[in-house]
mmCIF file of N, CA and C in Angstrom:
data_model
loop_
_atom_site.group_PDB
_atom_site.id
_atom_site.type_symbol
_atom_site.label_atom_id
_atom_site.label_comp_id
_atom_site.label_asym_id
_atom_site.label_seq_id
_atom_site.Cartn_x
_atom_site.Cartn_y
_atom_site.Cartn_z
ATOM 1 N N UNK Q 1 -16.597 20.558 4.455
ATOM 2 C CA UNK Q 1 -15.654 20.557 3.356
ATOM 3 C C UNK Q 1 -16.208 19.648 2.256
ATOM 4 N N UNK Q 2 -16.157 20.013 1.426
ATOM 5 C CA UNK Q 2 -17.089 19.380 -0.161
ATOM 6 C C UNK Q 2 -15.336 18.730 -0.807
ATOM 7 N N UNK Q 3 -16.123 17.580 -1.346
ATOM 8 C CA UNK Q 3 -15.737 16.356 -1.782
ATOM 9 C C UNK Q 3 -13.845 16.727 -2.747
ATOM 10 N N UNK Q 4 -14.358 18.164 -3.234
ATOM 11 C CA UNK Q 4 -13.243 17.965 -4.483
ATOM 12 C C UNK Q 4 -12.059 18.894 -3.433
ATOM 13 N N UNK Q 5 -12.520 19.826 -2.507
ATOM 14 C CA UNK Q 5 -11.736 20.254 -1.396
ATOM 15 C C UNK Q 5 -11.350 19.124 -0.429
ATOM 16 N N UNK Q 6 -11.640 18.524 -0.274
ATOM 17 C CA UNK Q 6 -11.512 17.328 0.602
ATOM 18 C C UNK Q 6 -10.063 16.320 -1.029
ATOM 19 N N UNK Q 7 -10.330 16.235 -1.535
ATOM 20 C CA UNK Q 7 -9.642 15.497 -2.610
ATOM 21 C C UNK Q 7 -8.062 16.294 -2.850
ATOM 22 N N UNK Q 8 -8.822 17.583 -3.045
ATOM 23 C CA UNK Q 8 -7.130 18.268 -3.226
ATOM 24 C C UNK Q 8 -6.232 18.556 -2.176
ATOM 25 N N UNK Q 9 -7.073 18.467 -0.958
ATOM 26 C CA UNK Q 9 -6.078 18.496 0.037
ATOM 27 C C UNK Q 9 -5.317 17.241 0.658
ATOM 28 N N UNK Q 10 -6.122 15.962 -0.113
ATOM 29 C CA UNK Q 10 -5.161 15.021 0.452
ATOM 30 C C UNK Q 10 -4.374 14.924 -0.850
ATOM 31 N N UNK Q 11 -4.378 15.522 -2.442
ATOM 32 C CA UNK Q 11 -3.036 15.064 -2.682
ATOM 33 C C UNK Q 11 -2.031 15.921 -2.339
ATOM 34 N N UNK Q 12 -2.280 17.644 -1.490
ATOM 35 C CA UNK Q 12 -1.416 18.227 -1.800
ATOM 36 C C UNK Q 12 -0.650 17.245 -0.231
ATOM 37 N N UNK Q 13 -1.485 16.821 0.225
ATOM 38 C CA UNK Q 13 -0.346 16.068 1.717
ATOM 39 C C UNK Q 13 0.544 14.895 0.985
ATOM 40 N N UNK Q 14 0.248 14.355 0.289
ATOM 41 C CA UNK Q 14 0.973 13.074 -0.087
ATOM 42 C C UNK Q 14 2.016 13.418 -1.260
ATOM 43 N N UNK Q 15 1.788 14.841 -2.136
ATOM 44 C CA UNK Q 15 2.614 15.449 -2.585
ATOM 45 C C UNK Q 15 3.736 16.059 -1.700
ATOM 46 N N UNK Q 16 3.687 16.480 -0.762
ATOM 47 C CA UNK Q 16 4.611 16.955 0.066
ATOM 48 C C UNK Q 16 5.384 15.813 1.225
ATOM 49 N N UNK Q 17 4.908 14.678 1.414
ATOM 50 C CA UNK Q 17 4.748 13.499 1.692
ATOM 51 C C UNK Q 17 6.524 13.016 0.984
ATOM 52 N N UNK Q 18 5.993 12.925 -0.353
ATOM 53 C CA UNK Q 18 6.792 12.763 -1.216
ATOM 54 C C UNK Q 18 8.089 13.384 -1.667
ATOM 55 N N UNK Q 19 7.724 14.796 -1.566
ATOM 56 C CA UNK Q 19 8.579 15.935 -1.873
ATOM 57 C C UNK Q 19 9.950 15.617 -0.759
ATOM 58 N N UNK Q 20 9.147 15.531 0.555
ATOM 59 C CA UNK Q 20 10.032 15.262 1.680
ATOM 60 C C UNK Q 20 11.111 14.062 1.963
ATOM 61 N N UNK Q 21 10.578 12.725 1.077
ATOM 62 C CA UNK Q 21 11.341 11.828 1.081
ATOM 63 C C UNK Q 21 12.578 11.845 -0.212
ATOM 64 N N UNK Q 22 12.631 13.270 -1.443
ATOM 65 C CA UNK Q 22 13.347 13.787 -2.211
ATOM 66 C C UNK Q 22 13.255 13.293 -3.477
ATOM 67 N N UNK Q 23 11.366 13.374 -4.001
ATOM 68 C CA UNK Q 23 11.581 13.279 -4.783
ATOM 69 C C UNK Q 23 11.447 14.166 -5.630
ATOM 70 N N UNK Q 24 11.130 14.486 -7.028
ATOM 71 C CA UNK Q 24 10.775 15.416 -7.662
ATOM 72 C C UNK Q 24 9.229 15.037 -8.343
ATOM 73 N N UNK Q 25 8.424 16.014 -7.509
ATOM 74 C CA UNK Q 25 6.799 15.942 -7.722
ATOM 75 C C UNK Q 25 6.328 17.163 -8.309
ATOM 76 N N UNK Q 26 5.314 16.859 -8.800
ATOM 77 C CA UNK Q 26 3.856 17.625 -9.441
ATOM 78 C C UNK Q 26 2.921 16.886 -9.482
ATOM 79 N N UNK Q 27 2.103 17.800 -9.174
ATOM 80 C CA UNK Q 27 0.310 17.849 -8.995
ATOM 81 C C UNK Q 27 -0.251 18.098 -10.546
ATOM 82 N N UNK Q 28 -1.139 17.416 -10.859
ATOM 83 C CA UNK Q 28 -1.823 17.656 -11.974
ATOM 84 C C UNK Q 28 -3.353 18.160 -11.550
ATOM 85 N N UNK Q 29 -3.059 19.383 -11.187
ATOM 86 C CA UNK Q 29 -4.665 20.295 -10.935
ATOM 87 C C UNK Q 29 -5.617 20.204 -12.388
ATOM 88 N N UNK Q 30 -6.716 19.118 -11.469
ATOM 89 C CA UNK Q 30 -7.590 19.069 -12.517
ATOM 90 C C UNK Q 30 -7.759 18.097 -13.007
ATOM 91 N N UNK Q 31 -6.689 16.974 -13.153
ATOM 92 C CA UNK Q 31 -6.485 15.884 -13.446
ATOM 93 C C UNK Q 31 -7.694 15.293 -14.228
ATOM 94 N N UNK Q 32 -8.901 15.072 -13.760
ATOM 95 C CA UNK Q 32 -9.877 14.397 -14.145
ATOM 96 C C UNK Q 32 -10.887 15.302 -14.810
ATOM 97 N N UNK Q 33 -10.449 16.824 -15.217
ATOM 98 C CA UNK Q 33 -11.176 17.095 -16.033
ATOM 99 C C UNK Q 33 -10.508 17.404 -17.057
ATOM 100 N N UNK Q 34 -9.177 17.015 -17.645
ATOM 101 C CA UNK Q 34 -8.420 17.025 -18.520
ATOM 102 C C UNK Q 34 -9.149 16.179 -20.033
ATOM 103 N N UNK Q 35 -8.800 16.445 -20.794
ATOM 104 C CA UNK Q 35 -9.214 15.619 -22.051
ATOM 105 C C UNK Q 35 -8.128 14.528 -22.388
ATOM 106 N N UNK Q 36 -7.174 14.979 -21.471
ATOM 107 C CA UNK Q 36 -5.532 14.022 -22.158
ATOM 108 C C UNK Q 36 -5.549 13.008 -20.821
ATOM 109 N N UNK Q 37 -4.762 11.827 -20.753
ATOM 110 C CA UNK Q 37 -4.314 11.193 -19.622
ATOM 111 C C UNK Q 37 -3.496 11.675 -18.883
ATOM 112 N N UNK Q 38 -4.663 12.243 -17.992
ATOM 113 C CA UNK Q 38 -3.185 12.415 -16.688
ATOM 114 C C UNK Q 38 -3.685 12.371 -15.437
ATOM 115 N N UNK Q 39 -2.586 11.580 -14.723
ATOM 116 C CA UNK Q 39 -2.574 11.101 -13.390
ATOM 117 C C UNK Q 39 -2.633 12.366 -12.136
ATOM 118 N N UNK Q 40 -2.935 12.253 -10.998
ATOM 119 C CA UNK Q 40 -3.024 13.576 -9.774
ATOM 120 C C UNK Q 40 -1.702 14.052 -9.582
ATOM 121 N N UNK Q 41 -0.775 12.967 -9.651
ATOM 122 C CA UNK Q 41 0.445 13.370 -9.337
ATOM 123 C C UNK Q 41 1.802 12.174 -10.293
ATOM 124 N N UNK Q 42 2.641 13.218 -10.235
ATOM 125 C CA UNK Q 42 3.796 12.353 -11.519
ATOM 126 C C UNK Q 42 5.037 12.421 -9.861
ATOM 127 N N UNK Q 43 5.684 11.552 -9.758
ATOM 128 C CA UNK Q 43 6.815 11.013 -8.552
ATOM 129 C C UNK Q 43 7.733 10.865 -9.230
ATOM 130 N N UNK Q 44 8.859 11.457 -9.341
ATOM 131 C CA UNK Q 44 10.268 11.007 -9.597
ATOM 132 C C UNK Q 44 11.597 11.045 -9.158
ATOM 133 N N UNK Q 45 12.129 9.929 -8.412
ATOM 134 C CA UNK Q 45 13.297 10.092 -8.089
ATOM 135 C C UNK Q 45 14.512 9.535 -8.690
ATOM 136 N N UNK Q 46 15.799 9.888 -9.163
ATOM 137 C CA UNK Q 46 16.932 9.430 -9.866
ATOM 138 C C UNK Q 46 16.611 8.183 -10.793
ATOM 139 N N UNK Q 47 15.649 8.872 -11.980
ATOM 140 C CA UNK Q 47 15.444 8.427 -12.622
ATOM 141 C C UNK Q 47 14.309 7.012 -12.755
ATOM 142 N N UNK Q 48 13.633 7.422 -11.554
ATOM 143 C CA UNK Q 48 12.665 6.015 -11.413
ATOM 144 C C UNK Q 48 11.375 7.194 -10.453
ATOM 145 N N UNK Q 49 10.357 6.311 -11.059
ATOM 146 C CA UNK Q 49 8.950 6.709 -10.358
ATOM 147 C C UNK Q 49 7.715 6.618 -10.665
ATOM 148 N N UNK Q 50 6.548 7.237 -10.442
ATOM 149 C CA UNK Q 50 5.224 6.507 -10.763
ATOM 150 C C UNK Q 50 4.766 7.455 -10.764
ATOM 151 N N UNK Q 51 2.819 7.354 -11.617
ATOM 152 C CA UNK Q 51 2.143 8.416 -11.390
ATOM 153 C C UNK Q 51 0.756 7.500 -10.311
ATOM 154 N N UNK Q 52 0.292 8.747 -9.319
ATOM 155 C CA UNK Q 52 -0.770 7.957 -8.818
ATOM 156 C C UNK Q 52 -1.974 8.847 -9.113
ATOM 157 N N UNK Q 53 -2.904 8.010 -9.065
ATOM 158 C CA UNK Q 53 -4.379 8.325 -9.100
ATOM 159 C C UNK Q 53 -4.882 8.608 -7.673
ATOM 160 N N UNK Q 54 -4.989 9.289 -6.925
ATOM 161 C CA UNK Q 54 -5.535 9.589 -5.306
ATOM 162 C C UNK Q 54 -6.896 9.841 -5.181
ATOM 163 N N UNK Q 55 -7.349 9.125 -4.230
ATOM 164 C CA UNK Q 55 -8.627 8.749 -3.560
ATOM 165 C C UNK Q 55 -9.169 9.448 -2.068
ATOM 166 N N UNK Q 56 -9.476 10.051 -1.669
ATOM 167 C CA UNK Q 56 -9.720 9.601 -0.388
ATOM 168 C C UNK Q 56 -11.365 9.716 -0.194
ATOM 169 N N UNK Q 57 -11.550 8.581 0.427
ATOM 170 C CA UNK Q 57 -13.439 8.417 0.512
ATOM 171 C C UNK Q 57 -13.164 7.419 1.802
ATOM 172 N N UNK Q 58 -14.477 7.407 2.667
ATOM 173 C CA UNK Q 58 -14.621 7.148 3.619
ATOM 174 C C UNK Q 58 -15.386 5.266 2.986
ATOM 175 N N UNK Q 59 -15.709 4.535 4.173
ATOM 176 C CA UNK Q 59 -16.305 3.608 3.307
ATOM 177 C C UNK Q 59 -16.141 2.127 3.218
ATOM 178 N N UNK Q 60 -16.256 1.533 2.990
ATOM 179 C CA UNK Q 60 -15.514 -0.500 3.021
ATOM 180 C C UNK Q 60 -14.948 -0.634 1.662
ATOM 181 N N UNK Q 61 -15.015 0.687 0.151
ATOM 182 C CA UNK Q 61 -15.036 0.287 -1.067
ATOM 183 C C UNK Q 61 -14.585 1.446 -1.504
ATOM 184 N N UNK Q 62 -13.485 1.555 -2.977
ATOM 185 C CA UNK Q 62 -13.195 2.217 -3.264
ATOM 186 C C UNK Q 62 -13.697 1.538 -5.063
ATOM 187 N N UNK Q 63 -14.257 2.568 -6.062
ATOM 188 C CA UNK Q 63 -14.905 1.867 -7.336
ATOM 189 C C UNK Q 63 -14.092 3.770 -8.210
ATOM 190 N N UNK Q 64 -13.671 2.792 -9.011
ATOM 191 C CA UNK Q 64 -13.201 4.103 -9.648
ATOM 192 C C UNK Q 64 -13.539 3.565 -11.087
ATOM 193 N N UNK Q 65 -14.082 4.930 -12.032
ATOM 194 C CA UNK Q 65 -14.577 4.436 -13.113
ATOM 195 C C UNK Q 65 -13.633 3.684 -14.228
ATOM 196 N N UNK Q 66 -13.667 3.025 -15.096
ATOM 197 C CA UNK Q 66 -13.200 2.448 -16.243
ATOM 198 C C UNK Q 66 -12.395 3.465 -16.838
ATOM 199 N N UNK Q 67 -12.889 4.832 -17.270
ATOM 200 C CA UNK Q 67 -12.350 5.745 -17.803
ATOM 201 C C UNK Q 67 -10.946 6.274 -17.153
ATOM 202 N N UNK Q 68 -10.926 6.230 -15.859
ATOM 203 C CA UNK Q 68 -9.805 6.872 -15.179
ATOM 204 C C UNK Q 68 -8.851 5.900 -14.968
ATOM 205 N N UNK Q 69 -9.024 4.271 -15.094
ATOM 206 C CA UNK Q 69 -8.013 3.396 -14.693
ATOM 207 C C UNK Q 69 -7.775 3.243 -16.595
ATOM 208 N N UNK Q 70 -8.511 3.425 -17.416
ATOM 209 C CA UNK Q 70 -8.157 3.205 -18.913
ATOM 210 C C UNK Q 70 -7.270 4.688 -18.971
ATOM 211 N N UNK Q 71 -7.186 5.539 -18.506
ATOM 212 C CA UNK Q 71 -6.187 6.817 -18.434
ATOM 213 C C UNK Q 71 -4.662 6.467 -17.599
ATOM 214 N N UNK Q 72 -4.928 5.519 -16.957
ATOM 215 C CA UNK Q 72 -3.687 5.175 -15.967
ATOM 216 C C UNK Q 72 -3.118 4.316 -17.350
ATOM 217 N N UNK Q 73 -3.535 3.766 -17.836
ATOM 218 C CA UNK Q 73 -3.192 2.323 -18.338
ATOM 219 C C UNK Q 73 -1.964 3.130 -19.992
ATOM 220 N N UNK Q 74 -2.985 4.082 -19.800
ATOM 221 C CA UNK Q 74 -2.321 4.908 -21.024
ATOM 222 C C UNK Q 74 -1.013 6.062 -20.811
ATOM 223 N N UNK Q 75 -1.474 6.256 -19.531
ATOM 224 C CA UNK Q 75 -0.001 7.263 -19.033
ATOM 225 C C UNK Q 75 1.103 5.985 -18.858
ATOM 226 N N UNK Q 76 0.406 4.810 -18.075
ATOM 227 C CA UNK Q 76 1.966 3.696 -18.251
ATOM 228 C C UNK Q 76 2.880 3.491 -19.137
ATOM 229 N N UNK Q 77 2.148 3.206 -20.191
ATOM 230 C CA UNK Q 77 2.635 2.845 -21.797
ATOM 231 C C UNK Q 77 3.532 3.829 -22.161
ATOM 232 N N UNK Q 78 2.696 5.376 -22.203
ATOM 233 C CA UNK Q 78 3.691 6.177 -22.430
ATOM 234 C C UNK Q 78 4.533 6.850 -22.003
ATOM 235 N N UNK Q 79 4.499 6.965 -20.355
ATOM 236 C CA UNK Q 79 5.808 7.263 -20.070
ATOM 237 C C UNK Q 79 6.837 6.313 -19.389
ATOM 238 N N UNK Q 80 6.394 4.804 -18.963
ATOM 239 C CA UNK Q 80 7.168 3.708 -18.431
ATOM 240 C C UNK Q 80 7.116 4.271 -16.686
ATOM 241 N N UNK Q 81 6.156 5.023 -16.815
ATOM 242 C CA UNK Q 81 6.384 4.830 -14.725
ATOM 243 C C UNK Q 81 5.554 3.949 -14.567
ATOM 244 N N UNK Q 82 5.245 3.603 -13.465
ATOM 245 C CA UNK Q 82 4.207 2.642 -12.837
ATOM 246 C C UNK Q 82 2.977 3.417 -12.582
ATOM 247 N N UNK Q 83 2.265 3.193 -12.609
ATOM 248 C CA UNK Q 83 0.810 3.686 -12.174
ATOM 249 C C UNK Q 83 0.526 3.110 -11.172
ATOM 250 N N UNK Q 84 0.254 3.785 -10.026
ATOM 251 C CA UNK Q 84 -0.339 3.371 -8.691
ATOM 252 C C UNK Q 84 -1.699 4.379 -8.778
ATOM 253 N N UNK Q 85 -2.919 3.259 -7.793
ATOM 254 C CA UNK Q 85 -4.036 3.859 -7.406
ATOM 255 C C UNK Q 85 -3.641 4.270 -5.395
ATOM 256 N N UNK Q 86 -3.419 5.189 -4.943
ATOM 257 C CA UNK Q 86 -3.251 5.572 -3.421
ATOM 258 C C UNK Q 86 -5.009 6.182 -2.989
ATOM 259 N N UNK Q 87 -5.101 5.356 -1.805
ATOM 260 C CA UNK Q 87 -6.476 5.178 -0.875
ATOM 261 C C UNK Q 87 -5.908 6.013 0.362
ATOM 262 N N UNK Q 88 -6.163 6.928 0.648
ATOM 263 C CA UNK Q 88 -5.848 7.373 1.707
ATOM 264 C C UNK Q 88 -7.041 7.271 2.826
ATOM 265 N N UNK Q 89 -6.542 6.499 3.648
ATOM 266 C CA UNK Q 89 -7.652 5.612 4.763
ATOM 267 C C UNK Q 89 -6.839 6.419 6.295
ATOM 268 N N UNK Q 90 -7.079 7.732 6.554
ATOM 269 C CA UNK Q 90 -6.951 8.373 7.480
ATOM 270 C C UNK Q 90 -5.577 9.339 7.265
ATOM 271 N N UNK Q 91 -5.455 10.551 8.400
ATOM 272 C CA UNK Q 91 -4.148 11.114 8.153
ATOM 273 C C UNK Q 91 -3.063 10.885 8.289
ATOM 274 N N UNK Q 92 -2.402 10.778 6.820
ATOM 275 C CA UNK Q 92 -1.372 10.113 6.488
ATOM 276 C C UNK Q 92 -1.138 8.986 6.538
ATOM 277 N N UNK Q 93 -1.802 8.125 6.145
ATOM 278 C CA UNK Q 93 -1.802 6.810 6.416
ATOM 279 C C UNK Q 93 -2.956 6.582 4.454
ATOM 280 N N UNK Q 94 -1.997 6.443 3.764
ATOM 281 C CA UNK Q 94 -1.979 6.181 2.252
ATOM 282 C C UNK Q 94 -1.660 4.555 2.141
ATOM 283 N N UNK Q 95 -2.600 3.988 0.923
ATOM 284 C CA UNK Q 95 -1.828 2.339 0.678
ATOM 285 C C UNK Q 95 -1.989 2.904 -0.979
ATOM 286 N N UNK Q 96 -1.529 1.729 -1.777
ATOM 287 C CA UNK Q 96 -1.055 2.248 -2.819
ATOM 288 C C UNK Q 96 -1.199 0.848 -3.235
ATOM 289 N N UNK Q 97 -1.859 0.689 -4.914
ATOM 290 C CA UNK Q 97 -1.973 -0.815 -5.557
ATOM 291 C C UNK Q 97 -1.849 -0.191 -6.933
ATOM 292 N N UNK Q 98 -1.461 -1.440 -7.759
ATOM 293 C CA UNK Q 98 -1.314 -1.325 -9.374
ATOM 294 C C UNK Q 98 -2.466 -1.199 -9.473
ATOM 295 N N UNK Q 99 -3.177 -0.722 -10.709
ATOM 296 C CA UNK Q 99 -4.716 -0.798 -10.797
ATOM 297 C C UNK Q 99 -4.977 -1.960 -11.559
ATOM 298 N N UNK Q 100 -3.849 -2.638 -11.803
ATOM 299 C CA UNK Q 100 -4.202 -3.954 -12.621
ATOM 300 C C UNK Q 100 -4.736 -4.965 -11.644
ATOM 301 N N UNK Q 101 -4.503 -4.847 -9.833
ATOM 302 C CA UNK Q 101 -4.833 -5.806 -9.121
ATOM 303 C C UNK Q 101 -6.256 -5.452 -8.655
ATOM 304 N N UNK Q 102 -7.165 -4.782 -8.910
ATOM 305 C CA UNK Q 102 -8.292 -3.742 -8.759
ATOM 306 C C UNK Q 102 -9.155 -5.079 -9.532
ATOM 307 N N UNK Q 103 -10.175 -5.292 -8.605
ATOM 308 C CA UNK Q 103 -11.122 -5.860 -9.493
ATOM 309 C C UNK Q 103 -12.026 -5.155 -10.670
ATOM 310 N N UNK Q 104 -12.489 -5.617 -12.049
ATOM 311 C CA UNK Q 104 -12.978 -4.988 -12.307
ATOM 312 C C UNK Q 104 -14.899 -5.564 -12.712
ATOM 313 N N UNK Q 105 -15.544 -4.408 -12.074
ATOM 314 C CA UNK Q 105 -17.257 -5.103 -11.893
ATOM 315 C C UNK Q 105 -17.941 -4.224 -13.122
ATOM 316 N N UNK Q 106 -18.710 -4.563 -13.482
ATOM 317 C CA UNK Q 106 -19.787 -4.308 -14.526
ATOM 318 C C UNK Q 106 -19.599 -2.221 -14.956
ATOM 319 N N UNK Q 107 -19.669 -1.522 -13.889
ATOM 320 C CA UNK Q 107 -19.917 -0.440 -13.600
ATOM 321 C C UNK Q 107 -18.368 0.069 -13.814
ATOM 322 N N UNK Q 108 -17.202 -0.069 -12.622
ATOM 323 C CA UNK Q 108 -16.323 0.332 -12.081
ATOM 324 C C UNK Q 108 -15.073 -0.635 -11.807
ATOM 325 N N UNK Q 109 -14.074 -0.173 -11.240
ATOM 326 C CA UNK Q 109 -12.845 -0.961 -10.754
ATOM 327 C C UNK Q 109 -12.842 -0.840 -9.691
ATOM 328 N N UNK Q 110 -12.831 -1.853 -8.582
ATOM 329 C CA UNK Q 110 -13.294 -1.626 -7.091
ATOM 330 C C UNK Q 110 -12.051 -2.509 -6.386
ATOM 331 N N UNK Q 111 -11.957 -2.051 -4.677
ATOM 332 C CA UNK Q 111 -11.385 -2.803 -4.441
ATOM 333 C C UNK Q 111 -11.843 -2.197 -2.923
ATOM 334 N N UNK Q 112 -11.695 -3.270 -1.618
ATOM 335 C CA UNK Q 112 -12.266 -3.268 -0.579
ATOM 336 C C UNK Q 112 -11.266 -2.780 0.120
ATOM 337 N N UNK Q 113 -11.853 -1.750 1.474
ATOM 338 C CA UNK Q 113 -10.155 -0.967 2.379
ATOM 339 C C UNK Q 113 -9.224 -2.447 2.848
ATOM 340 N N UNK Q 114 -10.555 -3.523 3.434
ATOM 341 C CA UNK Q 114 -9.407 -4.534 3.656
ATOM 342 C C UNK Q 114 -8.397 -4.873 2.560
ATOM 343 N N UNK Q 115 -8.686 -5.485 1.392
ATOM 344 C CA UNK Q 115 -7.935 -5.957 0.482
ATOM 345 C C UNK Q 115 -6.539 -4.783 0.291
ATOM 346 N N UNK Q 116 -6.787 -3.981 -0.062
ATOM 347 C CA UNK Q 116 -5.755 -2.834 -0.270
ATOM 348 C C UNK Q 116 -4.821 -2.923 1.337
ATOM 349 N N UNK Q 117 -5.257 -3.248 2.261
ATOM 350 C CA UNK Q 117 -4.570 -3.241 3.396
ATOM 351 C C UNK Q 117 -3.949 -4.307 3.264
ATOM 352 N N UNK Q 118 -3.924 -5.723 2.884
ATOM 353 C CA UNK Q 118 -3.857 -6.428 2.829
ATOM 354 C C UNK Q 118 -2.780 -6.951 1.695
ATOM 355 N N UNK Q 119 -3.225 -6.899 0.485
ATOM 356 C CA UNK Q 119 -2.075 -6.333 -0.634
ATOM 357 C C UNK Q 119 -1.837 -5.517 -1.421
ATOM 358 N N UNK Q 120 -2.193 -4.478 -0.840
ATOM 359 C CA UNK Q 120 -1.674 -3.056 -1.086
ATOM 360 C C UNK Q 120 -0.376 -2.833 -0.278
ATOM 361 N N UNK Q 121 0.560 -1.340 -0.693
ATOM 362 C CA UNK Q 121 1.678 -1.137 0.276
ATOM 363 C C UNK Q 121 1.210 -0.039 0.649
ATOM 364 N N UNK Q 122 2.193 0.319 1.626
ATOM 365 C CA UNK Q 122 1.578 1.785 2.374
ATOM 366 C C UNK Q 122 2.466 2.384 2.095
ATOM 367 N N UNK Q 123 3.010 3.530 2.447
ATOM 368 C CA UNK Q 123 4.070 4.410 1.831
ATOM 369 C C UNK Q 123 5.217 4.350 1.932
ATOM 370 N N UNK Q 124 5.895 3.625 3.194
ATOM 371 C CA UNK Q 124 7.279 3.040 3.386
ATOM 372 C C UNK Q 124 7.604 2.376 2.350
ATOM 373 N N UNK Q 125 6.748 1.329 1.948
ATOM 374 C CA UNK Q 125 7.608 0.517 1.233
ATOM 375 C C UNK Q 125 7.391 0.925 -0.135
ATOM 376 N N UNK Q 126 6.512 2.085 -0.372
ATOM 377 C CA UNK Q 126 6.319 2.708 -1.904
ATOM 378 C C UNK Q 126 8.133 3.110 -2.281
ATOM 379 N N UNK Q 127 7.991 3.876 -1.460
ATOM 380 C CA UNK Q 127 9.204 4.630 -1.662
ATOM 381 C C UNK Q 127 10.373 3.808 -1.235
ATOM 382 N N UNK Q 128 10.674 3.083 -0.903
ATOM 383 C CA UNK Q 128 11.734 1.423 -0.964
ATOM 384 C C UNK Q 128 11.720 1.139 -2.426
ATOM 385 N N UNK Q 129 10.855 0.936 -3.472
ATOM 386 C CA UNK Q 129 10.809 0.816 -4.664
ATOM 387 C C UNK Q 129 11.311 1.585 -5.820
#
């Protein structure tokens, strides 16, 4: 399974993930080859929710370019959800961080599976929020 099949199938799980706990979701197919800011997926429930950026890579490191966390930064502003980056580190088992807590290195915005385990949330308490 090649990388971008491997990618869309974990957001369509965490989209349905979501769907199931009642919220109202969409997928942004394509997301990153868009010219406009937009996030993989927009979350909304009774009037509150977030868009996330979804990951899944195998690995000790997750580095996502400047361009795609400067696209998060811009969907925040304008629509007032939160922007979460979600690491999906096995099945069904998602953590979820602001991308503002994301280090940022010369190249990329990185952050280690520990750290995200660590102070990242996982999906219980996403959806507590």
């Amino acid at each position: 399974m090649n990388n971008k099949t491997k990618g869309s199938n974990a957001e369509r799980e965490l989209l349905l993930m979501l769907y199931e706990k009642g919220y109202a979701i969409s997928r942004v197919a394509g997301s990153g080859s868009s010219t406009l800011p937009t996030p993989d997926i927009i979350a909304i429930k009774k009037n509150k929710g977030f868009a996330i950026e979804c990951k899944t890579k195998s690995g000790e490191y997750l580095n996502i370019r400047p361009s795609q966390i400067n696209e998060l930064e811009i969907w925040e502003r304008l629509s007032g959800l939160k922007s979460m980056v979600a690491w999906r580190l096995g099945k069904n088992k998602w953590y979820f961080i602001h991308y503002t807590k994301m280090k940022k290195t010369k190249k990329a915005y990185s952050i280690k599976k520990t750290e995200i385990q660590e102070n990242g949330i996982d999906f219980q308490e996403l959806i507590k929020h």
